[in-house]
Coordinates of C-alpha atoms in Angstrom, one line a residue:
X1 CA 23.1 52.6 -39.6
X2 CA 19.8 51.3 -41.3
X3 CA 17.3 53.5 -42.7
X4 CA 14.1 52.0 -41.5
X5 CA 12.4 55.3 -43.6
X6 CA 11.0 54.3 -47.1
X7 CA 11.4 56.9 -49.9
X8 CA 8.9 59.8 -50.5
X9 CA 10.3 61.0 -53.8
X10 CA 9.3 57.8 -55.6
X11 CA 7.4 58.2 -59.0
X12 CA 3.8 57.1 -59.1
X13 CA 3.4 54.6 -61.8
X14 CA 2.3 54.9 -65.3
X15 CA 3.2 57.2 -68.6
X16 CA 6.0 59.9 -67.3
X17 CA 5.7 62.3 -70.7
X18 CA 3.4 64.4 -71.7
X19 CA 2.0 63.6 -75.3
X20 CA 5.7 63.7 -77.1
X21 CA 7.2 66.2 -74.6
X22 CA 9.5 64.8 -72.4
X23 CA 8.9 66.0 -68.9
X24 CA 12.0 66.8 -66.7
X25 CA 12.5 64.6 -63.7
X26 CA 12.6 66.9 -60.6
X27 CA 15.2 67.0 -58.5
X28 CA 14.9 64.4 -55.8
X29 CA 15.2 66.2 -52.1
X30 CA 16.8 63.7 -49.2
X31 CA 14.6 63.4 -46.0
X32 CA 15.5 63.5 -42.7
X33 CA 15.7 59.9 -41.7
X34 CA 12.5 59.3 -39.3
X35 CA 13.0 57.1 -36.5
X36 CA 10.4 54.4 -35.7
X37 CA 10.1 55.4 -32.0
X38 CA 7.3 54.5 -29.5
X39 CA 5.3 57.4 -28.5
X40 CA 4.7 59.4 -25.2
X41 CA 1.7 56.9 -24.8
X42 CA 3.1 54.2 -25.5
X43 CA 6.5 55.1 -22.5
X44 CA 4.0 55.7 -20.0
X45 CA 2.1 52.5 -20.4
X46 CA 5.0 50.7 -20.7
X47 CA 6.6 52.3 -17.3
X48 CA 3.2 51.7 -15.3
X49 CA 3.4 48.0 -16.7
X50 CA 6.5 47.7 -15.6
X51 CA 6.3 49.3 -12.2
X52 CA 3.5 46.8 -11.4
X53 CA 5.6 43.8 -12.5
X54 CA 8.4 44.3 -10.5
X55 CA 6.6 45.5 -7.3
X56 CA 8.5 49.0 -7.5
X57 CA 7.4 51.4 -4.1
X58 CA 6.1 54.3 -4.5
X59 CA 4.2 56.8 -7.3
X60 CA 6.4 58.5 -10.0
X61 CA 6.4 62.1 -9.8
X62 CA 5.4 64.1 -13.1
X63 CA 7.9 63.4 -16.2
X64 CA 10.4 65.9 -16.4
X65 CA 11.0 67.1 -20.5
X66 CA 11.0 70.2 -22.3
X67 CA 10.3 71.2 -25.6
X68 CA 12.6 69.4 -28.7
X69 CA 14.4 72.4 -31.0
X70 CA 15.8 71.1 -33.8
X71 CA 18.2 74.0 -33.8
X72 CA 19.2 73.3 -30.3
X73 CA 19.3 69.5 -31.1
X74 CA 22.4 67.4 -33.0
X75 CA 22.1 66.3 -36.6
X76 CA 24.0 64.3 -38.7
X77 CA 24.6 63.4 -42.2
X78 CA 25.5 59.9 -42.7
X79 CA 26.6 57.7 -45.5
X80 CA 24.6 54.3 -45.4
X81 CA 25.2 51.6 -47.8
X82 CA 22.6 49.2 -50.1
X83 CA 24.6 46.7 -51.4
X84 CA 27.7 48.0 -53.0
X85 CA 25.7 51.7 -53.8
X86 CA 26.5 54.3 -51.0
X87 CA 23.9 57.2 -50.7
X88 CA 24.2 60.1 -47.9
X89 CA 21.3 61.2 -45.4
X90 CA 20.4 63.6 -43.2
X91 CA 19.9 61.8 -39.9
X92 CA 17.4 63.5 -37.3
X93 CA 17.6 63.5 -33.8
X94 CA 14.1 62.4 -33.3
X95 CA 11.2 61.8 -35.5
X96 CA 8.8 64.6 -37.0
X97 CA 11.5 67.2 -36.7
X98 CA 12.3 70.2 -39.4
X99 CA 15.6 70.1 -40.9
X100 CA 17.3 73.2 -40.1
X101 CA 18.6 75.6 -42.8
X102 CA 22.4 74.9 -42.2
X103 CA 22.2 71.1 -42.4
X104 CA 20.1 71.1 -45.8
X105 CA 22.7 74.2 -47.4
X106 CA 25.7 71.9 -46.2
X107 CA 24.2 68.3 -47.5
X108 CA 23.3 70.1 -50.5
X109 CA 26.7 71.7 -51.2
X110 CA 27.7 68.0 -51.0
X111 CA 26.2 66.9 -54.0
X112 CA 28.2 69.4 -56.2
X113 CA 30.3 68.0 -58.7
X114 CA 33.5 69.6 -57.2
X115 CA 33.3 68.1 -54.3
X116 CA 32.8 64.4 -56.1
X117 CA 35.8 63.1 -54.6
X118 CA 35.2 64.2 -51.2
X119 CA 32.0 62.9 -51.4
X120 CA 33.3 59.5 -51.7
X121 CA 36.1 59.8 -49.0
X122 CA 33.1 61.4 -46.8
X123 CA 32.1 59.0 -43.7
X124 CA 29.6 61.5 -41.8
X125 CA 29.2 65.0 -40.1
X126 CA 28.2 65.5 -37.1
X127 CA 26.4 69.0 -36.0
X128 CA 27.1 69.1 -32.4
X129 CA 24.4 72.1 -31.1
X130 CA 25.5 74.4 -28.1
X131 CA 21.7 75.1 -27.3
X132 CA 21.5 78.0 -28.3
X133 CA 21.0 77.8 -32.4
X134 CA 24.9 77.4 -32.9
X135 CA 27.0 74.1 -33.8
X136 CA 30.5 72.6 -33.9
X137 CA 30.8 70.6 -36.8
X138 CA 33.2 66.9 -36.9
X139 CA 33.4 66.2 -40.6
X140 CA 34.6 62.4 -40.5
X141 CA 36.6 62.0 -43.7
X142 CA 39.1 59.9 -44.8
X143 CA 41.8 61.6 -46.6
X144 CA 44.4 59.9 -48.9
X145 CA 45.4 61.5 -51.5
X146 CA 45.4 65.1 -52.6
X147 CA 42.5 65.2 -54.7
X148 CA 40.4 64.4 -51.4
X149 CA 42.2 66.6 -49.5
X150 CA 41.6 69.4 -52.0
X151 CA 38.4 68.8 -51.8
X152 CA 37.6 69.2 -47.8
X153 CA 40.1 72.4 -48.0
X154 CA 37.0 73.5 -50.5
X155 CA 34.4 72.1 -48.1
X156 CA 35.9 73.9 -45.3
X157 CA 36.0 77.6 -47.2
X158 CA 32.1 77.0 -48.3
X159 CA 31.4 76.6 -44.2
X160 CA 33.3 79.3 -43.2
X161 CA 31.7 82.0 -46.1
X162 CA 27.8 80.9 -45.8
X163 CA 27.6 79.2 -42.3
X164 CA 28.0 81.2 -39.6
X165 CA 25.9 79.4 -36.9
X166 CA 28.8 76.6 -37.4
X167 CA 31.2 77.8 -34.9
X168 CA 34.0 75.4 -34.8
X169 CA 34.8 72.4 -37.4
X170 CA 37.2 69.4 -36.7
X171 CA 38.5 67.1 -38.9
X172 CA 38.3 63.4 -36.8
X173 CA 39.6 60.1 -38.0
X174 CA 39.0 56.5 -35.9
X175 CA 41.4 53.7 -35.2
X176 CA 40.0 51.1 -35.7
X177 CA 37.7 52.6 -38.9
X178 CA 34.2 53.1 -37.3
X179 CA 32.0 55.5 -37.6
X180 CA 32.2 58.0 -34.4
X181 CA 29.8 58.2 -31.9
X182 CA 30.2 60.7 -28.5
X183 CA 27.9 57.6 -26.9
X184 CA 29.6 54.8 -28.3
X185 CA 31.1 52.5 -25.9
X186 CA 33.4 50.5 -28.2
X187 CA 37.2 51.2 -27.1
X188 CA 38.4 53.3 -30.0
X189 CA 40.7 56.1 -30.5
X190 CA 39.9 59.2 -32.2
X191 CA 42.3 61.8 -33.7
X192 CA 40.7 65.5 -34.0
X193 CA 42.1 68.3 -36.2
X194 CA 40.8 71.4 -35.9
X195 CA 40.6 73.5 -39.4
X196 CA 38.7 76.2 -37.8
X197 CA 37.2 76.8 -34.1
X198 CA 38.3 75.8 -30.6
X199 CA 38.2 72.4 -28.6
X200 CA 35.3 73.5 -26.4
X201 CA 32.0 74.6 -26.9
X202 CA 29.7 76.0 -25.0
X203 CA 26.3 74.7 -23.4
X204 CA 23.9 77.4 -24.3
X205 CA 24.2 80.3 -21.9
X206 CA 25.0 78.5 -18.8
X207 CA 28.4 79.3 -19.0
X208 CA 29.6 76.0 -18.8
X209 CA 31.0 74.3 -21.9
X210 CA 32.0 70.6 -22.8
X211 CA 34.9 69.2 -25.7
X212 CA 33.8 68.9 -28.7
X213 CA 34.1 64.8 -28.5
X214 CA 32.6 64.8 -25.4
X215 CA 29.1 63.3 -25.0
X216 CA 25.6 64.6 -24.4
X217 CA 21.7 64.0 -25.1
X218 CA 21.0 65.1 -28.8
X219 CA 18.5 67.2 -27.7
X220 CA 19.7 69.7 -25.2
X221 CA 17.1 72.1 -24.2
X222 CA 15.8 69.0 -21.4
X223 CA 19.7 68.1 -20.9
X224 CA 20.1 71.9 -19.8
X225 CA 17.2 71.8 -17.1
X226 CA 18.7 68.8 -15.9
X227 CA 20.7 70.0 -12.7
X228 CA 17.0 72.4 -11.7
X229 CA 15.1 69.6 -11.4
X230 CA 17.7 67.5 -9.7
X231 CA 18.0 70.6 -7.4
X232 CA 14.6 70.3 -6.5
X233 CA 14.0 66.9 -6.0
X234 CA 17.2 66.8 -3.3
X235 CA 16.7 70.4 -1.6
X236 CA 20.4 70.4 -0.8
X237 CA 21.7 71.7 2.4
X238 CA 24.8 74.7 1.9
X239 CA 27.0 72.6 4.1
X240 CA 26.0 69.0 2.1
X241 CA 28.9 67.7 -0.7
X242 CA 27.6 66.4 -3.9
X243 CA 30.0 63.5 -6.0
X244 CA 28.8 62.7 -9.5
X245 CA 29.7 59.6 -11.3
X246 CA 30.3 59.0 -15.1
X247 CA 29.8 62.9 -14.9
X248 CA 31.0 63.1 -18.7
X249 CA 31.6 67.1 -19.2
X250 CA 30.7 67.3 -15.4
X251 CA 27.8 69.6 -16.5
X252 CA 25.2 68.4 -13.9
X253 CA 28.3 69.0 -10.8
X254 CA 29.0 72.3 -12.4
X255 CA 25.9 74.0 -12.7
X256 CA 25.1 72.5 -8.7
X257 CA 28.5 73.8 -7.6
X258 CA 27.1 77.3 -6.2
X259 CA 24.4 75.1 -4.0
X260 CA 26.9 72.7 -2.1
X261 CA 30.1 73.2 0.0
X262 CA 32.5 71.3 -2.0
X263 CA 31.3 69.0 -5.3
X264 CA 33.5 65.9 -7.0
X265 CA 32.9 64.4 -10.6
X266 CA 34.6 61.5 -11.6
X267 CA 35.0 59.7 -15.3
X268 CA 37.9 57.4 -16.7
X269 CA 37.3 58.7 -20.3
X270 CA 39.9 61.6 -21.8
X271 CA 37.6 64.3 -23.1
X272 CA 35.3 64.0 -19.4
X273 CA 38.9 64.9 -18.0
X274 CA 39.6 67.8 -20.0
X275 CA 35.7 69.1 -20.2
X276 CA 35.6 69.1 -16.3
X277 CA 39.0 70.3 -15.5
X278 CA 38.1 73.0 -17.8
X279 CA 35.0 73.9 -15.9
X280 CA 36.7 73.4 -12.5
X281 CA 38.9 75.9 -13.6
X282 CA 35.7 78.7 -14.7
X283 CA 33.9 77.7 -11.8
X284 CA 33.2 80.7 -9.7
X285 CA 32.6 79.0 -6.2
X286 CA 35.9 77.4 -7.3
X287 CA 35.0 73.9 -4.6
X288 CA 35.4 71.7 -7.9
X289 CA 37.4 68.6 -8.2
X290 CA 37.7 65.8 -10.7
X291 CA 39.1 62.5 -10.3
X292 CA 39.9 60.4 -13.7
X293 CA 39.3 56.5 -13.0
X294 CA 36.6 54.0 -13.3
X295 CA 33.9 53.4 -10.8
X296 CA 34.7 50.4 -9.2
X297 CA 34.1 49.2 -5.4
X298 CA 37.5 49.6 -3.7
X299 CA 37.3 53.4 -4.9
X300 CA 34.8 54.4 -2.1
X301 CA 37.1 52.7 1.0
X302 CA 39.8 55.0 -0.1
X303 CA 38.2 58.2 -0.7
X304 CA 36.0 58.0 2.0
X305 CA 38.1 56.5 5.1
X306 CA 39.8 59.8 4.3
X307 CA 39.2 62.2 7.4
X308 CA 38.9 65.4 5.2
X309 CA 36.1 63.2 3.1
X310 CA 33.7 63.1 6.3
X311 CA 30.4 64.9 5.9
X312 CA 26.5 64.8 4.2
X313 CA 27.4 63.4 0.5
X314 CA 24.7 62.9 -2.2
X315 CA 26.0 60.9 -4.4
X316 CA 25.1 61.1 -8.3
X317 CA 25.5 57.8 -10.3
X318 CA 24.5 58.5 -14.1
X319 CA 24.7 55.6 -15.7
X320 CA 26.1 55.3 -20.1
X321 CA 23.6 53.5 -22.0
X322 CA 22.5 50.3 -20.3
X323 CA 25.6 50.0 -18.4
X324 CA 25.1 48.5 -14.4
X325 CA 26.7 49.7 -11.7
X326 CA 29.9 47.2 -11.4
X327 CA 30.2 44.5 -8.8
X328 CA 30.5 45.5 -5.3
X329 CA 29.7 49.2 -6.1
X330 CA 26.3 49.3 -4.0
X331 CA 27.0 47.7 -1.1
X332 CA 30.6 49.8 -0.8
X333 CA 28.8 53.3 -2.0
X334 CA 26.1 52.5 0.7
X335 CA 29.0 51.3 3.7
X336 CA 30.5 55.3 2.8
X337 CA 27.0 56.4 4.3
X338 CA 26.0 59.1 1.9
X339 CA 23.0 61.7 2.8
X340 CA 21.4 60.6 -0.3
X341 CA 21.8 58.4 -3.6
X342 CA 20.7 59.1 -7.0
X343 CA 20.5 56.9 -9.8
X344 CA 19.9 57.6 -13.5
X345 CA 19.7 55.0 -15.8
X346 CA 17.7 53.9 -19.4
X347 CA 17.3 50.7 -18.3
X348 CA 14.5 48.7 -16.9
X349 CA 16.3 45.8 -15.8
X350 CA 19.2 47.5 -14.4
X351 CA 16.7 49.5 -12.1
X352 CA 14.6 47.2 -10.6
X353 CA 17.9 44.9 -9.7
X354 CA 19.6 48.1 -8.3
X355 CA 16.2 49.3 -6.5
X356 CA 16.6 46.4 -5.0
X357 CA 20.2 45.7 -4.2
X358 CA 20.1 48.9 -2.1
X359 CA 16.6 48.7 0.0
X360 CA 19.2 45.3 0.8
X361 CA 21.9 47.6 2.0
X362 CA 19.1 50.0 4.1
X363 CA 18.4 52.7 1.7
X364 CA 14.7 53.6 1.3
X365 CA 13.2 54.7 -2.6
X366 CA 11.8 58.0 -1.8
X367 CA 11.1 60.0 -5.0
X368 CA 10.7 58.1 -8.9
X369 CA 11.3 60.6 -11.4
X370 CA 10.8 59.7 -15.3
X371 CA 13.0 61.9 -17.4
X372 CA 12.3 62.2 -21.3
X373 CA 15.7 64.0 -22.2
X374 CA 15.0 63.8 -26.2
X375 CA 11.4 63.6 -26.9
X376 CA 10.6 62.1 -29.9
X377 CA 13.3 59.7 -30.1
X378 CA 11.2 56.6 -28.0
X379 CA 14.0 56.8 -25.3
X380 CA 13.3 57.5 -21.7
X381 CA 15.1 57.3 -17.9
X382 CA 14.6 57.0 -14.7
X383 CA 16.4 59.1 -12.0
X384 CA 15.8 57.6 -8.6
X385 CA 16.1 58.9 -5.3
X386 CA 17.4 56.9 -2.1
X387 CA 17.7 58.0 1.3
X388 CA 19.1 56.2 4.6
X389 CA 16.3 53.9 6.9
X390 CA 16.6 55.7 9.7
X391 CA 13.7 54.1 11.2
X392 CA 13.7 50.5 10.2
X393 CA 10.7 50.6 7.7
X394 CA 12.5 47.9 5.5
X395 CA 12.6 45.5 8.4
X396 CA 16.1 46.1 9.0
X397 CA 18.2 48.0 11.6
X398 CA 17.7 51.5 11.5
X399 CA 20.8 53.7 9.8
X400 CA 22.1 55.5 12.4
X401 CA 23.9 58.9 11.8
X402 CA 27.6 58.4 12.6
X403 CA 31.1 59.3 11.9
X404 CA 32.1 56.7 11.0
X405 CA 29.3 56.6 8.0
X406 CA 29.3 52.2 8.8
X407 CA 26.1 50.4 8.2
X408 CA 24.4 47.7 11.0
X409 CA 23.5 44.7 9.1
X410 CA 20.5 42.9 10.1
X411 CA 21.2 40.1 13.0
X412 CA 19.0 38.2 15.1
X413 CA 19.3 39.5 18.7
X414 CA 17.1 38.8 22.2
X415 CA 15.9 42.0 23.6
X416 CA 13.6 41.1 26.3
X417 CA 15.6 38.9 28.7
X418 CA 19.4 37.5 29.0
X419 CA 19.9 34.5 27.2
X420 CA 20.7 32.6 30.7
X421 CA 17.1 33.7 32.0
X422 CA 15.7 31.9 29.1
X423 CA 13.8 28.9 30.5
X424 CA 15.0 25.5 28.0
X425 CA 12.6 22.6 28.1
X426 CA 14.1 19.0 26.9
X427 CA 13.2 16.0 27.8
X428 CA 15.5 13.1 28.0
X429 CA 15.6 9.7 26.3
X430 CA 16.2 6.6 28.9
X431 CA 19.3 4.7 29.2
X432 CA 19.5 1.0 28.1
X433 CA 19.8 0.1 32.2
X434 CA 16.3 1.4 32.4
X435 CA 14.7 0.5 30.1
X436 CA 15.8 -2.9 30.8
X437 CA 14.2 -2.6 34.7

């Protein structure tokens, strides 16, 4: 990764000794590395530029954030190279945030002489926060020889004496070699040892909990609101059935499960399986189900031409990175006649094409909601709410409530008299006869 930050340790210039006695260097301390993000101000003027460019409907609600704890927030330190000279920083989750005391004791423990070896071996560590001041740790490490190995064994006793926050700690290697990333989207596969700790951890106190490969925000205090506000923007009804899409650790479905009749999460990647069949499992309403394949658009004539499937659906499509929804998928997830449809995504582009793909398929934008999941990192979505157009307002028939959930395409149709009353004028050209006399 490049480290945008310059130095802050540097040496001003000129004479470094004091009139024959040599003055000891001080120690030089390694800084978080700051992120060159866009501010708060500068989001919001770009999202009201971009609203007006693009024609979107409707106001946006208020943003939807919450405060940035570092010790509810991941860190990692990461070895960057300069040529041929590797160095190791702490990487911060967002800009102007305070290193917390477990990540500094850990990267200083690194630079012991001991631990030399394993220092070189050393790719990155990851400390993946619960939310509630605690962490599982993923040390990324090649180890091939003994002396390396030795030295994590060491590592691994200095954590367990004089960290306690540090929960769990997992020993992950990559095929191919790259440096891990829960939101990477580059096919690779990772192997995970654990040297102390469980698989899962939990999402603060909600009771829900997530592998420790698994994805989420960096910053979870916003993360955990999450499923409130989307609560309150939908006012679900006790008989309505909620699906979420790329639901990841199915967090969002989980913590909603108590608020609809039955609830479905669905992701094709291994750790979503085993983080939501988990929580399927601990769910107390016990209405959870989770369905391992990709979103694509034949998916939603099968499930949903199912008689058991019938009822008021919202449908949750959360969308990685700046992923789009793939072809087909709007025009078959708006045939299936869901209650409502709501769309998360980072990107811009992506939501003013998919804004308008489904006001093309009868579904109205009722609510824009900005979400600012990790302030201080420049990043920002948009979750978007779409309901059926029950009463033509898009210049299209009406969606009707049926059973059978199937849309009426706009046609061209004579209402006011049969097509046989319709009085045809022509006149008709002369033959060659008469015109001749």
């Amino acid at each position: 990764m490049k480290n945008n930050s310059r130095s802050t340790n540097s040496r001003a210039r000129g004479n470094s000794l004091r009139r024959g006695k040599p003055q000891a260097e001080a120690p030089k301390v390694e800084k978080p590395v700051r992120k060159a993000a866009l501010t708060f101000e500068d989001i919001k003027q770009q999202l009201a530029a971009w609203a007006q460019n693009e024609h979107i409907p409707g106001k946006f609600q208020a943003w939807y954030t919450a405060d940035a704890v570092p010790e509810h927030s991941d860190w990692r330190i990461l070895k960057t190279y300069r040529g041929e000279q590797e160095k190791l920083s702490i990487e911060a989750p967002a800009r102007d945030m305070d290193t917390p005391e477990v990540v500094t004791n850990v990267f200083e423990q690194l630079k012991k002489e001991h631990l030399h070896i394993f220092k070189k071996a050393l790719r990155q560590i990851w400390f993946r926060a619960t939310g509630d001041g605690r962490y599982a740790m993923l040390v990324q490490v090649n180890l091939k020889g003994r002396f390396s190995a030795h030295g994590y064994k060491t590592f691994i006793d200095f954590v367990q004496r004089n960290c306690p926050e540090i929960i769990s700690c997992h020993h992950i290697q990559c095929m191919p070699d790259i440096v891990f990333d829960p939101a990477g989207t580059t096919p690779v596969k990772v192997e995970a040892k654990s040297a102390f700790g469980r698989d899962f951890m939990p999402i603060g106190d909600t009771g829900i909990s997530m592998h420790v490969l698994d994805w989420a925000p960096r910053i979870r205090d916003p993360w955990i609101g999450l499923p409130l506000r989307i609560q309150n923007a939908i006012h679900p009804n006790a008989e309505d059935s909620f699906f979420e899409f790329y639901s990841g650790s199915s967090f969002v479905s989980a913590s909603l499960a108590n608020q609809f009749k039955r609830v479905v999460s669905m992701d094709c990647r291994e750790y979503a399986m085993m983080s939501s069949r988990l929580n399927a499992r601990n769910a107390m309403s016990e209405n959870m189900k989770f369905i391992r394949s990709h979103v694509e658009q034949d998916f939603f004539g099968k499930f949903f031409g199912k008689e058991e499937n019938e009822g008021r659906w919202t449908f949750y499509f959360n969308l990685p990175g700046d992923e789009p929804l793939a072809p087909g998928v709007v025009q078959a997830a708006a045939f299936s006649r869901p209650e409502r449809i709501l769309l998360q995504t980072s990107s811009l582009e992506i939501a003013a094409r998919s804004i308008k793909q489904f006001r093309n398929e009868g579904y109205m934008l009722r609510k824009n909601i900005p979400l600012y999941l990790e302030p201080g990192s420049g990043k920002f979505e948009l979750l978007f709410l779409f309901v059926p157009d029950r009463v033509g307002l898009l210049g299209q028939n009406p969606a009707q409530k049926q059973r059978s959930r199937t849309i009426q395409r706009p046609q061209e149709r004579v209402f006011s008299q049969k097509t046989q009353e319709i009085p045809r004028f022509s006149q008709k050209a002369p033959t060659f006869k008469q015109r001749k006399g």
